[in-house]
CSV table of C-alpha atoms in Angstrom, one decimal:
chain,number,residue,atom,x,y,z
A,10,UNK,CA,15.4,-38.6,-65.7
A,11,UNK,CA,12.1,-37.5,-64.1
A,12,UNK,CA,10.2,-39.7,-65.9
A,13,UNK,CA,8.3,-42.8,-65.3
A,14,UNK,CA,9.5,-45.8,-67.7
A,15,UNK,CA,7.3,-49.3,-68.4
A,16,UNK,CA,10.2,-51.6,-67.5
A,17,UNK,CA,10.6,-55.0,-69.6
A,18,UNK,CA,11.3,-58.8,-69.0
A,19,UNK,CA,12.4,-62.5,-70.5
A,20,UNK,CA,9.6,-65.0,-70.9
A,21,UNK,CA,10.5,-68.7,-71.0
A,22,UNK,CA,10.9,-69.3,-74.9
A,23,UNK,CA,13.2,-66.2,-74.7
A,24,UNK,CA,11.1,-63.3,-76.4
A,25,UNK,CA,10.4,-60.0,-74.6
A,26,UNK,CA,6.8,-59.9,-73.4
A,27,UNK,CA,5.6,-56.4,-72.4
A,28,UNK,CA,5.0,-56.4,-68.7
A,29,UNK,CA,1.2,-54.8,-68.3
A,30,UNK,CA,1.2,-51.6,-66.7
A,31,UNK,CA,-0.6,-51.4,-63.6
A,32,UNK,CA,-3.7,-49.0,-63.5
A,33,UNK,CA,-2.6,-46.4,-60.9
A,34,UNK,CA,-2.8,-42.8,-60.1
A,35,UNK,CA,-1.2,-40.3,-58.2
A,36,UNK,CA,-2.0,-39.5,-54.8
A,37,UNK,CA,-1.9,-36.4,-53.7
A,38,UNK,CA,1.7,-36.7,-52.0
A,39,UNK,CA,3.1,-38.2,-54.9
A,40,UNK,CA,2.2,-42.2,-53.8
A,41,UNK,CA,0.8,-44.3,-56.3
A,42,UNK,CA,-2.8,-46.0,-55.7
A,43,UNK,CA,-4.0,-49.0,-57.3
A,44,UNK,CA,-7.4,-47.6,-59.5
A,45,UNK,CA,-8.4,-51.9,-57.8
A,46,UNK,CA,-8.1,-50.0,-54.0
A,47,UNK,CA,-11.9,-50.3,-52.8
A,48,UNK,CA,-11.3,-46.9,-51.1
A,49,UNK,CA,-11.1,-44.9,-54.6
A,50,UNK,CA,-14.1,-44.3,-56.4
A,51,UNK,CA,-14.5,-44.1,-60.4
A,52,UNK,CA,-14.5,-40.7,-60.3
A,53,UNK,CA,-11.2,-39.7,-58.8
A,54,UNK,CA,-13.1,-39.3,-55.2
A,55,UNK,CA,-13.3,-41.3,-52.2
A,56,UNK,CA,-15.6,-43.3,-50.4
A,57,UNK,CA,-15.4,-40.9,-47.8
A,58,UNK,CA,-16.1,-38.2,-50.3
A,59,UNK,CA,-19.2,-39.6,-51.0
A,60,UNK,CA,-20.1,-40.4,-47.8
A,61,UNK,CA,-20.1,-36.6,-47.3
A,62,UNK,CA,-21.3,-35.7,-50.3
A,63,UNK,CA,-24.8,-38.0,-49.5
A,64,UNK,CA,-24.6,-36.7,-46.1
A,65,UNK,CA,-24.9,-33.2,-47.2
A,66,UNK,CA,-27.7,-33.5,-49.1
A,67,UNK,CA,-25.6,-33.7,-52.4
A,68,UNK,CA,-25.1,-35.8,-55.4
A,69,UNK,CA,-27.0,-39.1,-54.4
A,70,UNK,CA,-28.6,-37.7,-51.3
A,71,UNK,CA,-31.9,-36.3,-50.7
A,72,UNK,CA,-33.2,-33.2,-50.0
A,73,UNK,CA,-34.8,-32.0,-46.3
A,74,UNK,CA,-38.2,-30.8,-46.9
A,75,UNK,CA,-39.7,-27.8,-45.4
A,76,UNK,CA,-40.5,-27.7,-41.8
A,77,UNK,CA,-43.5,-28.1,-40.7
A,78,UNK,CA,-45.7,-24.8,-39.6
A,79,UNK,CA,-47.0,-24.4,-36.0
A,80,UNK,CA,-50.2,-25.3,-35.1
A,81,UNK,CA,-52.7,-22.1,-35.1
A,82,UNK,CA,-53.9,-23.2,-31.7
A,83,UNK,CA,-50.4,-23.6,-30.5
A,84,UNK,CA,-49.7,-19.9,-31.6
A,85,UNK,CA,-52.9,-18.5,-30.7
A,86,UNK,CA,-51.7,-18.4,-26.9
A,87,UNK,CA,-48.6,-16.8,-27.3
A,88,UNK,CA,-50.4,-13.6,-29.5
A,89,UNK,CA,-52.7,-12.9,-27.4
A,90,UNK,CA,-50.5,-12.4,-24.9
A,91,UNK,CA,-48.6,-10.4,-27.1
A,92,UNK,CA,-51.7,-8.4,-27.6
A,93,UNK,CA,-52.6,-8.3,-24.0
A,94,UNK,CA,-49.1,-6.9,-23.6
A,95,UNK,CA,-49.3,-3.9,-25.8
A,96,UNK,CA,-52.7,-3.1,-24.4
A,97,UNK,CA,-51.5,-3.2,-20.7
A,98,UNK,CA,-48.8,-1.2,-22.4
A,99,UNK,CA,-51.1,1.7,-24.1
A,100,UNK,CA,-53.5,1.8,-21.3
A,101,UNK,CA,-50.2,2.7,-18.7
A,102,UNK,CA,-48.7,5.0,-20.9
A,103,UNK,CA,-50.3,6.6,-23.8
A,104,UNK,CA,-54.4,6.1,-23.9
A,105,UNK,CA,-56.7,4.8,-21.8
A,106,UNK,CA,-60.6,5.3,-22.5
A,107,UNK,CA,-62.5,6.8,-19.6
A,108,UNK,CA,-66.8,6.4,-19.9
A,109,UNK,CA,-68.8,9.7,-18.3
A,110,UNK,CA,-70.4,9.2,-15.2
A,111,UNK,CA,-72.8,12.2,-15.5
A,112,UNK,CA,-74.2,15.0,-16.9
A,113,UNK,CA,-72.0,17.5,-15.1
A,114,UNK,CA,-70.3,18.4,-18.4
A,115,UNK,CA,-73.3,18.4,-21.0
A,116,UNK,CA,-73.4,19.4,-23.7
A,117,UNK,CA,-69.7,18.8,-24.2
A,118,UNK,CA,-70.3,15.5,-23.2
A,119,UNK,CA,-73.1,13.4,-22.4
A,120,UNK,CA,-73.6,10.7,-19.4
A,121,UNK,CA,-72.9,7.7,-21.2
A,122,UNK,CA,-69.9,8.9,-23.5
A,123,UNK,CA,-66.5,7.4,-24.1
A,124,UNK,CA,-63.4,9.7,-24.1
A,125,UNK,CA,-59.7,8.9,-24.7
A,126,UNK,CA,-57.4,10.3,-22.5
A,127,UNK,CA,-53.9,11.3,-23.6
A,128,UNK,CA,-51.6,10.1,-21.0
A,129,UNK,CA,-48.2,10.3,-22.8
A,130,UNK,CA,-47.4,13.7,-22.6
A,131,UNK,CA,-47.6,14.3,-18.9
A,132,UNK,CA,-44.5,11.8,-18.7
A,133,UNK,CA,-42.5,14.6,-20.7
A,134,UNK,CA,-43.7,17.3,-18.3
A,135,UNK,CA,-46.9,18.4,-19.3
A,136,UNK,CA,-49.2,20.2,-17.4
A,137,UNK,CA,-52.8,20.9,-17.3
A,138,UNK,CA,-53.6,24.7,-19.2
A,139,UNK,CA,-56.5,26.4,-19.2
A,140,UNK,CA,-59.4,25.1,-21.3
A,141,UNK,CA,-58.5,21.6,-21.1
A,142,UNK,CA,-61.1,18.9,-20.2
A,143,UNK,CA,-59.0,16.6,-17.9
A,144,UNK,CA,-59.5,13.2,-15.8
A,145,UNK,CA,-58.2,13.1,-12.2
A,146,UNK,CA,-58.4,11.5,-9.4
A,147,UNK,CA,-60.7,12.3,-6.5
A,148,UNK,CA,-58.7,15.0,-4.7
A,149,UNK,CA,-60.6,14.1,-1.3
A,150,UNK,CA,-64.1,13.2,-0.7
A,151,UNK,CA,-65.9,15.3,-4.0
A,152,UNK,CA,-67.5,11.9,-4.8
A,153,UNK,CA,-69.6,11.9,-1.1
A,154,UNK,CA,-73.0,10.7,-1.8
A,155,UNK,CA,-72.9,9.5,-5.3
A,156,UNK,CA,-73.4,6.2,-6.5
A,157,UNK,CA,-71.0,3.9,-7.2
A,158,UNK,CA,-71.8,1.2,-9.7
A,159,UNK,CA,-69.8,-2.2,-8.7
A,160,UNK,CA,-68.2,-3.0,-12.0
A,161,UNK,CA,-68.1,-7.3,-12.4
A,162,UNK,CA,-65.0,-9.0,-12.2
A,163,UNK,CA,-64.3,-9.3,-16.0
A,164,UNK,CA,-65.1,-5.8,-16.6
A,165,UNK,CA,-62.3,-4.9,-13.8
A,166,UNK,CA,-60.1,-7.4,-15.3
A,167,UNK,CA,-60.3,-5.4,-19.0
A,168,UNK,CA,-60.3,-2.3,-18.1
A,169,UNK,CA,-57.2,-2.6,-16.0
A,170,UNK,CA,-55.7,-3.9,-19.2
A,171,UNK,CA,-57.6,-1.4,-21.3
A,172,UNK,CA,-59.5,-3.1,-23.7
A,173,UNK,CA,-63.0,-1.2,-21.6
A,174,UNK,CA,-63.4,2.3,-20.0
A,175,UNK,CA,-61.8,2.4,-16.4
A,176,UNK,CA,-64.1,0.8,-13.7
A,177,UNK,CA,-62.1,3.5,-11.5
A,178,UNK,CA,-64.9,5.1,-9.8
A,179,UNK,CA,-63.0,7.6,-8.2
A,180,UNK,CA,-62.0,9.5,-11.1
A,181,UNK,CA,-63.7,12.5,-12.0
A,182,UNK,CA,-63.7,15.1,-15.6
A,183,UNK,CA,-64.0,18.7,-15.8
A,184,UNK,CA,-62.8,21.6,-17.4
A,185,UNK,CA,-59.4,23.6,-16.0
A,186,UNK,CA,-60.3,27.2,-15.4
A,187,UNK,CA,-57.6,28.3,-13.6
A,188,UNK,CA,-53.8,27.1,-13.2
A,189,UNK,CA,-51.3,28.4,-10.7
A,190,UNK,CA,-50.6,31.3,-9.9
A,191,UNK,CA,-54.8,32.4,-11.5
A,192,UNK,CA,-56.8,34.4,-9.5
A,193,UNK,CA,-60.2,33.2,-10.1
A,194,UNK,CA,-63.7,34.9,-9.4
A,195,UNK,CA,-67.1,35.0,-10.0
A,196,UNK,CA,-69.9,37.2,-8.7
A,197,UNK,CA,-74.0,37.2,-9.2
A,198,UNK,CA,-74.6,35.2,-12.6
A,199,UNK,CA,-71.5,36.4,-13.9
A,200,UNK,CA,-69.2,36.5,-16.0
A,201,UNK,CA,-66.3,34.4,-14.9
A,202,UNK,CA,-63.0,36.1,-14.5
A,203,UNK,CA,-59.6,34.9,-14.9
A,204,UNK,CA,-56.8,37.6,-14.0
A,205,UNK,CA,-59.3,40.0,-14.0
A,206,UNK,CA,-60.3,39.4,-17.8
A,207,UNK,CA,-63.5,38.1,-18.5
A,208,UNK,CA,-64.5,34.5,-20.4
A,209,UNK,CA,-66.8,34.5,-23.0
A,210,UNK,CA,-67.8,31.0,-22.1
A,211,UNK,CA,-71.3,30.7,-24.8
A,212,UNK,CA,-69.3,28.0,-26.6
A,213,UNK,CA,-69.4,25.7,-24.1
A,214,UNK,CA,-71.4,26.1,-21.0
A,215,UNK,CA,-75.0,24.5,-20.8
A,216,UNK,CA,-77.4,26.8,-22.9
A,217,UNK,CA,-79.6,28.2,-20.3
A,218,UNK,CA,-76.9,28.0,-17.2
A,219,UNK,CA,-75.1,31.6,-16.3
A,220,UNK,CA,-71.5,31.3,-15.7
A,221,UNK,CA,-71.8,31.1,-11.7
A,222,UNK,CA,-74.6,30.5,-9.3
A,223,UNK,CA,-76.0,33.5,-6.9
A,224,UNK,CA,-75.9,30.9,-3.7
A,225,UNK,CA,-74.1,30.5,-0.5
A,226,UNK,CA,-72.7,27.1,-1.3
A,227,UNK,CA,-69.8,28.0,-3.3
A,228,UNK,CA,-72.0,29.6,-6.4
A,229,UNK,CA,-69.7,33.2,-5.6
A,230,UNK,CA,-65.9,33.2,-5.3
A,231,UNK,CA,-62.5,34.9,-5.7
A,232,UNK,CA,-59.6,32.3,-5.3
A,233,UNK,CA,-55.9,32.5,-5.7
A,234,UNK,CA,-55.0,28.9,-6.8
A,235,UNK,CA,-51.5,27.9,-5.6
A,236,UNK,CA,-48.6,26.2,-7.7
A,237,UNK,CA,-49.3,22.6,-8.4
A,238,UNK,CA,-52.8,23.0,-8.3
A,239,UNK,CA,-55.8,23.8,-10.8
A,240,UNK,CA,-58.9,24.9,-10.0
A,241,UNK,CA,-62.0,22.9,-12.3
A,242,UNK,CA,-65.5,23.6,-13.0
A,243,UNK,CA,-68.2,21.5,-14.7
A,244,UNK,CA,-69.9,23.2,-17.9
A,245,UNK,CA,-73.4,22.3,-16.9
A,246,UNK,CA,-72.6,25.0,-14.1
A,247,UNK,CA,-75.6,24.4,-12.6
A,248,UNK,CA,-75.8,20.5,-12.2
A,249,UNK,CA,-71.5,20.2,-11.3
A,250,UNK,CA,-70.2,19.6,-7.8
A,251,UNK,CA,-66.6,20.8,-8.9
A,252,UNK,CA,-63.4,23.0,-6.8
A,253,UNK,CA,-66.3,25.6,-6.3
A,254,UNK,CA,-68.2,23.6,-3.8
A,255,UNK,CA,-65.9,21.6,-2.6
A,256,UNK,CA,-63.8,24.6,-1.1
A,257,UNK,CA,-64.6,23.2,2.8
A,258,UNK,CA,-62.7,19.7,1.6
A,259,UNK,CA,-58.5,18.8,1.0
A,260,UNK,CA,-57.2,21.6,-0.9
A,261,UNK,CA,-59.6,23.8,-0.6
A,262,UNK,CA,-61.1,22.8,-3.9
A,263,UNK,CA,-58.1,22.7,-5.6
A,264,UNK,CA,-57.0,20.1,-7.2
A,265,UNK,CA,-53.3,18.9,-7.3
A,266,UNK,CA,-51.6,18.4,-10.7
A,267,UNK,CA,-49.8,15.2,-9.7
A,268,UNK,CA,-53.3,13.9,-9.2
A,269,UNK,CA,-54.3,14.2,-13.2
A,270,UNK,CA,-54.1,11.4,-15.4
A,271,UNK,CA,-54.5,13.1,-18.4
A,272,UNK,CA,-56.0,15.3,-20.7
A,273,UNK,CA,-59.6,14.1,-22.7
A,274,UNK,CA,-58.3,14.8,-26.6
A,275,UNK,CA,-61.3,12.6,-28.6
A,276,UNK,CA,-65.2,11.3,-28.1
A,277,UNK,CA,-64.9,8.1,-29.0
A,278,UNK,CA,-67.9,7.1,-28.2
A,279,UNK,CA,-70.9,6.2,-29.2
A,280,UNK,CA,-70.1,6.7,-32.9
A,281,UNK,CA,-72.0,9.5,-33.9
A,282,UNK,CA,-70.8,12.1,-31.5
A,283,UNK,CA,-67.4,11.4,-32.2
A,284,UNK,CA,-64.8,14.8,-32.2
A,285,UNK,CA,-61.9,16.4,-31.0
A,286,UNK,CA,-62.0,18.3,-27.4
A,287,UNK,CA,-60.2,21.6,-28.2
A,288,UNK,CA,-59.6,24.3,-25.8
A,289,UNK,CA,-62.0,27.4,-26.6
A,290,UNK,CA,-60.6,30.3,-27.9
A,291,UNK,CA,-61.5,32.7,-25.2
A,292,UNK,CA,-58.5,30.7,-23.5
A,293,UNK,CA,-56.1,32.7,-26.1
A,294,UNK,CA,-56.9,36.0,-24.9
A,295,UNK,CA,-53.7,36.4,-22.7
A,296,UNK,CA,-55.2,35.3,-19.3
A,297,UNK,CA,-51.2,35.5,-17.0
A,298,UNK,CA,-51.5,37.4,-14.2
């Protein structure tokens, strides 16, 4: 029992004649196929197999080739895009180049000269300290009477995205002298006091200028500067409209922090007068009141 037996019959003239066994195989429920059923293939699969099979790139089908790379001109929009991004990006939040306007700073810098401006850290808090060359905005009317270069449009157009110096020309750069809560004072030709203690300012103020001017137009002064304010002065002392003559204007000379953009760190520009911008040590003498 259980198994399959080849049953037998009578021919005609009476002998036994084995009856042919018909080809067949299992299906998978236990039915028997004919191996003659067009839907079996040779090899135990079906047509439908093979469909699949050649469908999916298998035995008998063929194999996708590679897709085809983007055209360089159709890329070449999207990166510079991408590349005017991240320089919109840089120039709003960590550097943006600034170009001198005029000697008022020589010979730390010259008229002409690229600096980078660090502009990342005063989103953390940072404040201007003393000794620092800094960019800011025109606290109210120091500018009067100087020229102002009209920039083209595609020089405004780059430089708001910061591939060119600002074409602001209402930003100014000068050194911080005094921060608040600093009384700051200078009498005859010097020197100039910070708290009281004097600055030993050889290092960086124009060879041949004293430290203050003997004049009525703001060359002698004692200030107290107030908090949220810095008071600025231009190392060629003698060649800088800075907080000491603009006492009779807005803030009294002063100018408010919120109106920095950042710190000058780097000369970038032109190649061979390129350096750091460190604060001078006769900062580190303990100047708090």
């Amino acid at each position: 029992m259980g198994d399959v037996a080849v049953g037998a019959r009578s021919g005609h003239d009476g002998e036994e004649h084995e009856r042919p066994a018909e080809d067949s195989v299992p299906t998978t429920d236990g039915a028997m196929s004919s191996a003659n059923d067009p839907g079996a293939a040779g090899d135990g699969t079906s047509d439908g197999e093979h469909r699949a099979r050649n469908e999916d790139g298998g035995q008998g089908g063929s194999t996708p080739g590679p897709k085809k790379p983007r055209s360089f001109w159709k890329e070449l929009p999207i990166l510079i895009g991408i590349a005017l991004v991240l320089a919109l990006l840089i120039k709003t939040f960590l550097v943006q180049a600034f170009s001198i306007p005029s000697d008022s700073m020589q010979n730390t810098l010259q008229q002409g000269d690229r600096v980078l401006v660090d502009k990342l850290t005063p989103w953390f808090g940072s404040e201007p300290e003393r000794g620092e060359v800094v960019v800011f905005h025109d606290p109210g009317n120091w500018l009067r009477g100087e020229p102002t270069p009209e920039p083209n449009v595609v020089q405004k157009a780059l430089s708001w995205i910061g591939l060119m110096p600002s074409a602001e020309e209402k930003d100014l750069i000068k050194r911080v002298i005094g921060v608040g809560g600093d009384t700051v004072e200078c009498k005859g030709t010097g020197p100039l006091k910070v708290n009281g203690k004097a600055l030993n300012e050889q290092d960086y103020v124009y060879a041949g200028n004293t430290p203050c001017s003997d004049d009525e137009g703001g060359g002698q002064f004692k200030v107290k500067v107030p908090k949220g304010y810095i008071w600025v002065m231009g190392d060629h002392r003698q060649d800088s409209r800075d907080s000491r003559y603009n006492q009779d204007q807005k803030y009294h000379g002063m100018v408010p922090v919120k109106d920095v953009i950042g710190r000058a760190i780097v000369k970038a520009w032109p190649i061979n007068r390129w350096g750091t911008l460190p604060v001078p040590d006769t900062f580190d003498q303990g100047l708090n009141p």
